[in-house]
C-alpha positions as a Markdown table, in Angstrom:
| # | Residue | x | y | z |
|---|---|---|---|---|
| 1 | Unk | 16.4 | 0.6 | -9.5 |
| 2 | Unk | 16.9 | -0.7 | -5.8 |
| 3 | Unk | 19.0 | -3.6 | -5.6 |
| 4 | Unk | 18.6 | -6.7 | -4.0 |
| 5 | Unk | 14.9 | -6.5 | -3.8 |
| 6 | Unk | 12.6 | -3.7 | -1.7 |
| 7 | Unk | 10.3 | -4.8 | 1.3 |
| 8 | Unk | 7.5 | -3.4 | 0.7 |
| 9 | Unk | 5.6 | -2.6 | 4.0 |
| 10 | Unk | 1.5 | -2.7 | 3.8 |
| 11 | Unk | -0.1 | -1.3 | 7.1 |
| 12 | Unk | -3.5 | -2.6 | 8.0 |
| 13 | Unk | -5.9 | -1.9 | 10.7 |
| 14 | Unk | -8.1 | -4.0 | 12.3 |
| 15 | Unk | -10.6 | -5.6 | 9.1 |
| 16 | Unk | -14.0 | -3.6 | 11.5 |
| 17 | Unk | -12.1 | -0.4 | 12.2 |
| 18 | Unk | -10.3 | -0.1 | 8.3 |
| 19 | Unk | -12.0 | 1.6 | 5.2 |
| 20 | Unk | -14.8 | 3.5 | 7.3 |
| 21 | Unk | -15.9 | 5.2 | 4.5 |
| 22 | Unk | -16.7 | 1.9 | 2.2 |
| 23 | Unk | -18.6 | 1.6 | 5.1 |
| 24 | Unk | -22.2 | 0.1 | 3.3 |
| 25 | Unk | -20.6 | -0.3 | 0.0 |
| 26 | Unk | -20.7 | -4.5 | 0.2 |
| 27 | Unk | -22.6 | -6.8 | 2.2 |
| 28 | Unk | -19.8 | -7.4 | 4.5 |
| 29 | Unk | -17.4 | -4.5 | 5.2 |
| 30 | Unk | -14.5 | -7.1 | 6.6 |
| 31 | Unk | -15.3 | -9.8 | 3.7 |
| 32 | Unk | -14.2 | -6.0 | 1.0 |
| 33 | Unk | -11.4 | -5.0 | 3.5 |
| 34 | Unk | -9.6 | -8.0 | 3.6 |
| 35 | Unk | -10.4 | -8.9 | -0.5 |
| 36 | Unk | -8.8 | -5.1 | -1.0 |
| 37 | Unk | -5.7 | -6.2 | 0.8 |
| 38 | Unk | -5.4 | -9.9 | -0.6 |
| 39 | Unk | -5.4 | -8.5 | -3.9 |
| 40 | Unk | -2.8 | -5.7 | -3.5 |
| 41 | Unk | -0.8 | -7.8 | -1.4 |
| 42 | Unk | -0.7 | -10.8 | -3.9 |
| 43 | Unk | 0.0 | -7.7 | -6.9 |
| 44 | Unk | 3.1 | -6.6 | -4.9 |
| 45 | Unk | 4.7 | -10.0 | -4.4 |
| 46 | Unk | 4.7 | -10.8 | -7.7 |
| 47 | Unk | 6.4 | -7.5 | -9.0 |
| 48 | Unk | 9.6 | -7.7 | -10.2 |
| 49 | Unk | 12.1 | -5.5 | -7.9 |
| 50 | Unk | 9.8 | -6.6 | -4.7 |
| 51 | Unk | 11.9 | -9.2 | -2.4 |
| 52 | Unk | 9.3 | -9.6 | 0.2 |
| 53 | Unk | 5.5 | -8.0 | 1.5 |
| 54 | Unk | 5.4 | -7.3 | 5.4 |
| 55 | Unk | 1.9 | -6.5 | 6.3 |
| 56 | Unk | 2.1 | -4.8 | 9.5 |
| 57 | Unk | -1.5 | -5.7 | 11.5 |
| 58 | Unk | -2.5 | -6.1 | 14.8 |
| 59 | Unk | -6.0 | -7.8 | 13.1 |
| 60 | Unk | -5.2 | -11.9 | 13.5 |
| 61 | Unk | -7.7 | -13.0 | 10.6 |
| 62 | Unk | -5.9 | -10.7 | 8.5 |
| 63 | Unk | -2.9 | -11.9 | 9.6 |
| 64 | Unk | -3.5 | -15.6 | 8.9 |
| 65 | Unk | -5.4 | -14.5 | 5.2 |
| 66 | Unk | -2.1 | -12.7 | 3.8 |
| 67 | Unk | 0.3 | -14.7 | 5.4 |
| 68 | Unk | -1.6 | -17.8 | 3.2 |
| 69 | Unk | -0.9 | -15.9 | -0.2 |
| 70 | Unk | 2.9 | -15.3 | 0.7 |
| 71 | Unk | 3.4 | -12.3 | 3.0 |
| 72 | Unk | 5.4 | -12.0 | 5.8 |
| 73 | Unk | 3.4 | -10.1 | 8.9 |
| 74 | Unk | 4.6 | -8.2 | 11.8 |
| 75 | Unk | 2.6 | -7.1 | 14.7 |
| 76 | Unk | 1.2 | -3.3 | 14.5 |
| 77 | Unk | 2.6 | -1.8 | 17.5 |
| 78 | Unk | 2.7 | 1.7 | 16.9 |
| 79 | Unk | 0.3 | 4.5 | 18.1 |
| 80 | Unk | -0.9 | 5.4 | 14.3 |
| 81 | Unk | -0.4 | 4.8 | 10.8 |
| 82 | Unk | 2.7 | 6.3 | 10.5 |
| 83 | Unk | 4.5 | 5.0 | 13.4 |
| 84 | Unk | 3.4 | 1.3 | 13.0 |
| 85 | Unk | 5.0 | 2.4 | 9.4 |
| 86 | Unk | 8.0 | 4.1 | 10.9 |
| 87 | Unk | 9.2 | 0.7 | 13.8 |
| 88 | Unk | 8.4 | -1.7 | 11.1 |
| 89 | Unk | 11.4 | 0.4 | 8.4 |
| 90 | Unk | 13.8 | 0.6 | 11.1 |
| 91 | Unk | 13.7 | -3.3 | 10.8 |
| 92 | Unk | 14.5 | -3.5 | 7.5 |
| 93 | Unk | 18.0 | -3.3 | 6.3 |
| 94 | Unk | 17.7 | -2.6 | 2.9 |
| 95 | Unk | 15.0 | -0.4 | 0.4 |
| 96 | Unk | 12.0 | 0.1 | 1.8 |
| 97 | Unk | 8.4 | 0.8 | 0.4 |
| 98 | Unk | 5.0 | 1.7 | 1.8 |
| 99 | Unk | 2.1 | 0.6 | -0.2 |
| 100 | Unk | -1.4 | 1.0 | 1.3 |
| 101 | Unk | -3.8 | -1.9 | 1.5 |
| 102 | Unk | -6.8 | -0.6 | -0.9 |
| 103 | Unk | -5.2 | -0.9 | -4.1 |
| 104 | Unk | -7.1 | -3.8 | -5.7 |
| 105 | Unk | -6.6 | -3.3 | -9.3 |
| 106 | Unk | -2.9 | -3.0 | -8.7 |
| 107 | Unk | -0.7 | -4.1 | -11.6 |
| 108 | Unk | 2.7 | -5.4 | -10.9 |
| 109 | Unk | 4.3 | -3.8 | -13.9 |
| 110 | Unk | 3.0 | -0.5 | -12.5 |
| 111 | Unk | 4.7 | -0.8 | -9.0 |
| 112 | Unk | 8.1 | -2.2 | -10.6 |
| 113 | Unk | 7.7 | 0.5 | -13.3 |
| 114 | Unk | 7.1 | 3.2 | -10.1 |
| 115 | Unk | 10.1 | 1.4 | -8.0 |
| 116 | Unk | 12.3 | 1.7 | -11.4 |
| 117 | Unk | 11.6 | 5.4 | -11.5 |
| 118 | Unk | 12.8 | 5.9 | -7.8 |
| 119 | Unk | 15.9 | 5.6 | -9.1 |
| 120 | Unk | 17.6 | 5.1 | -5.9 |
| 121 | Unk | 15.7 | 7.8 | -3.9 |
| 122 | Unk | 13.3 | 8.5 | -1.3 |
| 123 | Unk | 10.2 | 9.5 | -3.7 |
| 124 | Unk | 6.6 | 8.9 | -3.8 |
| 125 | Unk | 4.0 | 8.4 | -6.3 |
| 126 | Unk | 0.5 | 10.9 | -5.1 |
| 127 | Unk | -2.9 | 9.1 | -5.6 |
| 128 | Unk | -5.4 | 9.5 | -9.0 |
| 129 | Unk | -6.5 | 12.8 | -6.8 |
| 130 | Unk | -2.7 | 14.4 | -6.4 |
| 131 | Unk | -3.8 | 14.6 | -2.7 |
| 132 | Unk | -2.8 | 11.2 | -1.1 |
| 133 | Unk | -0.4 | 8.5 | -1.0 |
| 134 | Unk | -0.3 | 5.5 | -2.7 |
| 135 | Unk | 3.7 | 4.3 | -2.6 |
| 136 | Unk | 6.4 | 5.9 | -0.9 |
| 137 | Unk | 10.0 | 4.6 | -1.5 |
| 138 | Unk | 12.9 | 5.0 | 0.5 |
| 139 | Unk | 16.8 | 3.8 | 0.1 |
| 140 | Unk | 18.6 | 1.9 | 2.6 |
| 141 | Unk | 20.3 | 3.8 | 5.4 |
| 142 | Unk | 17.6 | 6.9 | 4.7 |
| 143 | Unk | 15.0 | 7.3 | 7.1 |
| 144 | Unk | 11.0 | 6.4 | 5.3 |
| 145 | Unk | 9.7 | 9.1 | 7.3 |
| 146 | Unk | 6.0 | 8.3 | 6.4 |
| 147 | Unk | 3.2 | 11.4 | 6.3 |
| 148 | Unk | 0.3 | 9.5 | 5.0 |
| 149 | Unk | -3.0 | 11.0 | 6.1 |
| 150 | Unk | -4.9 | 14.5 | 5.0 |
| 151 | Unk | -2.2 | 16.0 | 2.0 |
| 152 | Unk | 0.0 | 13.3 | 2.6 |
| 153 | Unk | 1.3 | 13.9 | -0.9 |
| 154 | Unk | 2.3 | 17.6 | 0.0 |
| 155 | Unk | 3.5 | 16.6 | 3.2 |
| 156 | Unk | 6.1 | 14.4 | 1.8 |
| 157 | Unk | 7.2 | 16.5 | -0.8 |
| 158 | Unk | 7.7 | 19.1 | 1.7 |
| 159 | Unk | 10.0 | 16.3 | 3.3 |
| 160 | Unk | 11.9 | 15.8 | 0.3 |
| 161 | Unk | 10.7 | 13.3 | -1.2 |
| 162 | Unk | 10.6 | 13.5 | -5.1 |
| 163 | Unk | 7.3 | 13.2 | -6.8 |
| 164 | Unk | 7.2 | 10.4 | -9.2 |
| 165 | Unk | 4.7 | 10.4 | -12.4 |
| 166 | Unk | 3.7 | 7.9 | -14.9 |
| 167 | Unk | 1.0 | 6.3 | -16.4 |
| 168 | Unk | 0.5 | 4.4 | -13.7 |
| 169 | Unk | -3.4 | 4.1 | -13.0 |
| 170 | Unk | -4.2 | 0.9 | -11.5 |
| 171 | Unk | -1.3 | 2.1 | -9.0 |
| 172 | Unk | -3.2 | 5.7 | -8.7 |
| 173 | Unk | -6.7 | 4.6 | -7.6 |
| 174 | Unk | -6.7 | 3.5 | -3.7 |
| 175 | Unk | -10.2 | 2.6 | -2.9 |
| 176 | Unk | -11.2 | 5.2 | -0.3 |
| 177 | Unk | -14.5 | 5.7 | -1.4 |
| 178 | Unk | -17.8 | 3.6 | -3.0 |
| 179 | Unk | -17.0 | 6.2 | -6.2 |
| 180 | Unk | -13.7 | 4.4 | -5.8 |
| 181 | Unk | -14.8 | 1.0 | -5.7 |
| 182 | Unk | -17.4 | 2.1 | -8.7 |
| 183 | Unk | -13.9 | 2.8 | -10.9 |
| 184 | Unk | -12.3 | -0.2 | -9.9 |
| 185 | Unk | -15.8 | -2.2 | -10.5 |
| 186 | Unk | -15.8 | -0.2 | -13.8 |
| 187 | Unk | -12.5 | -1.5 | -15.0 |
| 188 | Unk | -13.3 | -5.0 | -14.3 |
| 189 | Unk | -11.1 | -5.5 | -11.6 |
| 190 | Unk | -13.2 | -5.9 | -8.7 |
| 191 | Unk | -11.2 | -8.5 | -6.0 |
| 192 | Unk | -12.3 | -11.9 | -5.3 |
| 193 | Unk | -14.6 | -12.0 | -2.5 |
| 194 | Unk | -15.7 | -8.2 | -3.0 |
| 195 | Unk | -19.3 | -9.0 | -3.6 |
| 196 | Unk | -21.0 | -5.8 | -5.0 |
């Protein structure tokens, strides 16, 4: 387990450029985007083993939404997703996570059980597919080195990262998709203010 607590980074585009492909699955694409990242954001902050959320957005009514519910923010600076990732770890002095922003059905007990498992290590846990991303972990004084993208679960294992499994679904199934969404909607778990 990381000790004192991990700061667990959430990277966020702007709420009209993130999620194209939900794109059409609610009446209003920035109203879903910002109700999946409220809800992951508030899951996080309350796991045990988390000592603070940094969203890292350059999108100011994102900002001001998951700042109210406890976050901390920092501006997105960087020319992707993994280097807005990248400056906003080299800030951080002790363990570091990154957790993308469309996991709605998060449970906390999943992402402490997941940050329990790291042991210590820089490790990742891949998506429901096995193809993506969903948490990657690193220990203080070792370098994050994000790959999220296309085979962002291969890519970081190439890296060195170890490859964390559990039964850890509602930390598995990022909302990419409307077949996503559907799963999510399917379990129950659908965030406030994601109308269907």
């Amino acid at each position: 387990m990381y000790a004192p607590g991990v700061t667990v980074l959430v990277p966020l585009k702007p709420l009209a450029e993130a999620k194209s492909r939900l794109r059409g699955a609610a009446p209003d694409h920035e109203d879903l985007v910002l109700a999946l990242a409220l809800a992951t954001v508030r899951a996080a902050l309350t796991a045990a083993g988390v000592a603070r959320v940094l969203v890292v957005t350059r999108d100011p009514v994102a900002a001001a939404e998951l700042r109210g519910c406890g976050a901390d923010v920092a501006a997105d600076h960087g020319r992707d997703l993994n280097d807005a990732l990248r400056r906003a770890a080299a800030e951080v002095t002790g363990p570091v996570a990154a957790l993308p922003a469309d996991l709605p059905a998060l449970r906390p007990a999943e992402l402490a059980q997941a940050l329990a498992a790291a042991g210590g290590r820089r490790a990742f846990v891949p998506d429901a597919a096995g193809v993506g991303t969903v948490l990657l972990v690193a220990a203080p004084g070792r370098p994050l080195d994000p790959r999220f993208g296309s085979g962002s679960a291969a890519a970081h294992e190439r890296t060195g990262a170890a490859r964390l499994t559990g039964d850890w679904p509602t930390l598995r199934r990022d909302v990419d998709t409307a077949d996503d969404l559907a799963v999510v909607r399917g379990w129950g778990l659908l965030p406030t203010g994601a109308k269907a």
